[in-house]
C-alpha positions as CSV (number, residue, x, y, z in Angstrom):
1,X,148.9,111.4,95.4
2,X,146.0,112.7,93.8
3,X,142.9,112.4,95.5
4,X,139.7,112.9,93.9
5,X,136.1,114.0,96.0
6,X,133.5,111.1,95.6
7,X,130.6,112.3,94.1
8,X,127.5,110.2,95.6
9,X,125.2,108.8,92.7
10,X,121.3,109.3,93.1
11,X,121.3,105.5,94.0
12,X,123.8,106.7,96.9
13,X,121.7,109.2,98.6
14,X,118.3,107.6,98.1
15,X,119.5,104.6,100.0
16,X,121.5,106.7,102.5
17,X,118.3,108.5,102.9
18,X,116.0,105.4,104.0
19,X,119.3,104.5,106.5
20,X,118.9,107.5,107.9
21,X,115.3,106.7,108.5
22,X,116.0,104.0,110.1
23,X,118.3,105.5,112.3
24,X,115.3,107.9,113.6
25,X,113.0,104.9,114.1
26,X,116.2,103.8,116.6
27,X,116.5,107.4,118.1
28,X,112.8,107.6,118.7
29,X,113.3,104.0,121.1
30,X,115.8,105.2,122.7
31,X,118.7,103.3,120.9
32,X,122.0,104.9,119.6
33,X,120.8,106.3,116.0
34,X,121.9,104.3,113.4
35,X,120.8,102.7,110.4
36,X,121.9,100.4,107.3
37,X,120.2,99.2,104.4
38,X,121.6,96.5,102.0
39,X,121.0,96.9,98.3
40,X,121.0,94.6,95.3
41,X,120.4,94.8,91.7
42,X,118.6,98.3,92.6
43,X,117.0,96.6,95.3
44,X,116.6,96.5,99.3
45,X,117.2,93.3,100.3
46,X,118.0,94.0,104.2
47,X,117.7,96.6,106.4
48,X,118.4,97.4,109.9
49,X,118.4,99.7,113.0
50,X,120.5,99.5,116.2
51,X,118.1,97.1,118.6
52,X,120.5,96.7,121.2
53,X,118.7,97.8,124.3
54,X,115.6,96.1,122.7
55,X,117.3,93.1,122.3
56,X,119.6,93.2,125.4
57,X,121.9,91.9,122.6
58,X,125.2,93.7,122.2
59,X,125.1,92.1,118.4
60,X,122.3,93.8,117.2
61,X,124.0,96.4,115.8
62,X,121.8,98.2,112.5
63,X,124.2,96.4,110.4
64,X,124.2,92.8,112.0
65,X,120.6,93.3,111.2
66,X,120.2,94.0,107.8
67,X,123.4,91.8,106.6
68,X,121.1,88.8,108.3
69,X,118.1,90.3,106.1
70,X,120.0,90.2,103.1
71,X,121.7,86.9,103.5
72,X,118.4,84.9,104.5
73,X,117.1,86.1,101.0
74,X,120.4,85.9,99.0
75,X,122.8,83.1,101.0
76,X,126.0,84.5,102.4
77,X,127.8,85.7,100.2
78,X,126.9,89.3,99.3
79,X,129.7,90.2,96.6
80,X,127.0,92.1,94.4
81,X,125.7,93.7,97.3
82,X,126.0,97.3,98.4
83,X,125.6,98.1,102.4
84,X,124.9,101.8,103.2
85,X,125.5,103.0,107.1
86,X,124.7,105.6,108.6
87,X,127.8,105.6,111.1
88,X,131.1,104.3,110.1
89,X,130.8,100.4,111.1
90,X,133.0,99.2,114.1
91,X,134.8,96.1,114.1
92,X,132.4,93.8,114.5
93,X,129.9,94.8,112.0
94,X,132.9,95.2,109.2
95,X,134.3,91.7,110.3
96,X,130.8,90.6,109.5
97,X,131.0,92.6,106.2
98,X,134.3,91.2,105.2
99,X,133.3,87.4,106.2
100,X,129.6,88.5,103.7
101,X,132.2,89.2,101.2
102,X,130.1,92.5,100.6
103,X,130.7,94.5,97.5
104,X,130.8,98.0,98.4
105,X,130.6,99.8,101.6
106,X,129.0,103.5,101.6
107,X,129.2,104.9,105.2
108,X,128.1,108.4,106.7
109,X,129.4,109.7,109.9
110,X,133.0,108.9,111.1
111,X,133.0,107.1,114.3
112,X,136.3,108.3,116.2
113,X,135.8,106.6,119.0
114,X,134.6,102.5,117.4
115,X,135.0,103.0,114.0
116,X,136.6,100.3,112.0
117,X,137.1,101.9,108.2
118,X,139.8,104.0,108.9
119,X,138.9,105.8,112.5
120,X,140.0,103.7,115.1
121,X,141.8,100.7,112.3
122,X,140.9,100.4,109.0
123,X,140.0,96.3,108.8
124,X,137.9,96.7,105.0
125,X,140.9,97.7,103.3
126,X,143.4,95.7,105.9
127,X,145.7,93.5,103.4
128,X,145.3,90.8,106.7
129,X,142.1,89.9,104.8
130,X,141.4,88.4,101.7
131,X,138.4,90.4,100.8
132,X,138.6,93.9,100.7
133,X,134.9,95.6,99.3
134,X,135.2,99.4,98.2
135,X,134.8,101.8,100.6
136,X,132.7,105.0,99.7
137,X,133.0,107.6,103.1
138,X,131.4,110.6,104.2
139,X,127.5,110.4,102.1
140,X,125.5,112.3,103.8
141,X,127.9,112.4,106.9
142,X,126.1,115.9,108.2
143,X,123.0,114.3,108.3
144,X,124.2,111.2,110.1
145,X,126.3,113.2,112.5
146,X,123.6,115.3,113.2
147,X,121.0,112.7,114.7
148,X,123.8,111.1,116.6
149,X,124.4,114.7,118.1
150,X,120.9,115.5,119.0
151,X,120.5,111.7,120.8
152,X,123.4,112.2,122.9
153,X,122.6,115.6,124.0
154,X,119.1,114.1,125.3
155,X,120.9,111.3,126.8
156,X,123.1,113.6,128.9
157,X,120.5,116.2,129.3
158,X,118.3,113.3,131.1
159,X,121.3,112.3,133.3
């Protein structure tokens, strides 16, 4: 099989860029670092950070967020829609991404342990489903993997 490298667009790493901004807003309040920003047409139309502890909601995951964002604005389906992650999302956040009927999923950082895109199981691409969006891995995956480093070396450090 021949495999070709993706090449992110411009489009790719600007909005990978503001999800990694959010993902520092969620570092800087203690809350694992990630972020996701969902894109139409060119556009942000959600965006979200992890607000779990803030919250005390296990479902307010950076994704959750911004797919609610982006569906109060556009209704719920998101077929034209692009959502760009900073961490591979886990299974509830791509359930939620399949049941959107999202478009095109760009993710950073692999997530060994939770991720859902080919990690842990791969449910965007699963035949079970009867959406599957495109999935675009690994855009700016030093950066993401990075932040998440540097938060959980504080977390154990203050343990």
């Amino acid at each position: 099989m021949n495999i070709e490298k993706y090449i992110p667009t411009d489009d790719d790493l600007q909005f990978m860029r503001l999800a990694l901004t959010l993902a520092e807003k969620s570092a800087k309040m203690e809350e694992v670092p990630v972020g996701a920003v969902v894109v139409h047409q060119g556009e942000v139309v959600g965006e979200g950070r992890n607000r779990i502890e803030e919250l005390s909601d296990a479902t307010a995951h950076a994704e959750l967020l911004a797919l609610r964002e982006a569906s109060a604005r556009l209704g719920r389906r998101l077929n034209d829609c692009t959502i760009y992650c900073t961490v591979e999302p886990c299974a509830m956040c791509a359930g939620a991404m399949i049941l959107a009927r999202i478009g095109r999923v760009v993710f950073g950082a692999e997530d060994a342990k939770f991720g859902a895109c080919g990690s842990t199981v791969n449910l965007l691409e699963s035949d079970w489903f009867n959406h599957r969006p495109v999935v675009v891995r690994g855009v700016l995956a030093e950066e993401s993997q990075k932040l998440l480093k540097e938060f959980f070396k504080r977390v154990r450090e203050r343990m």
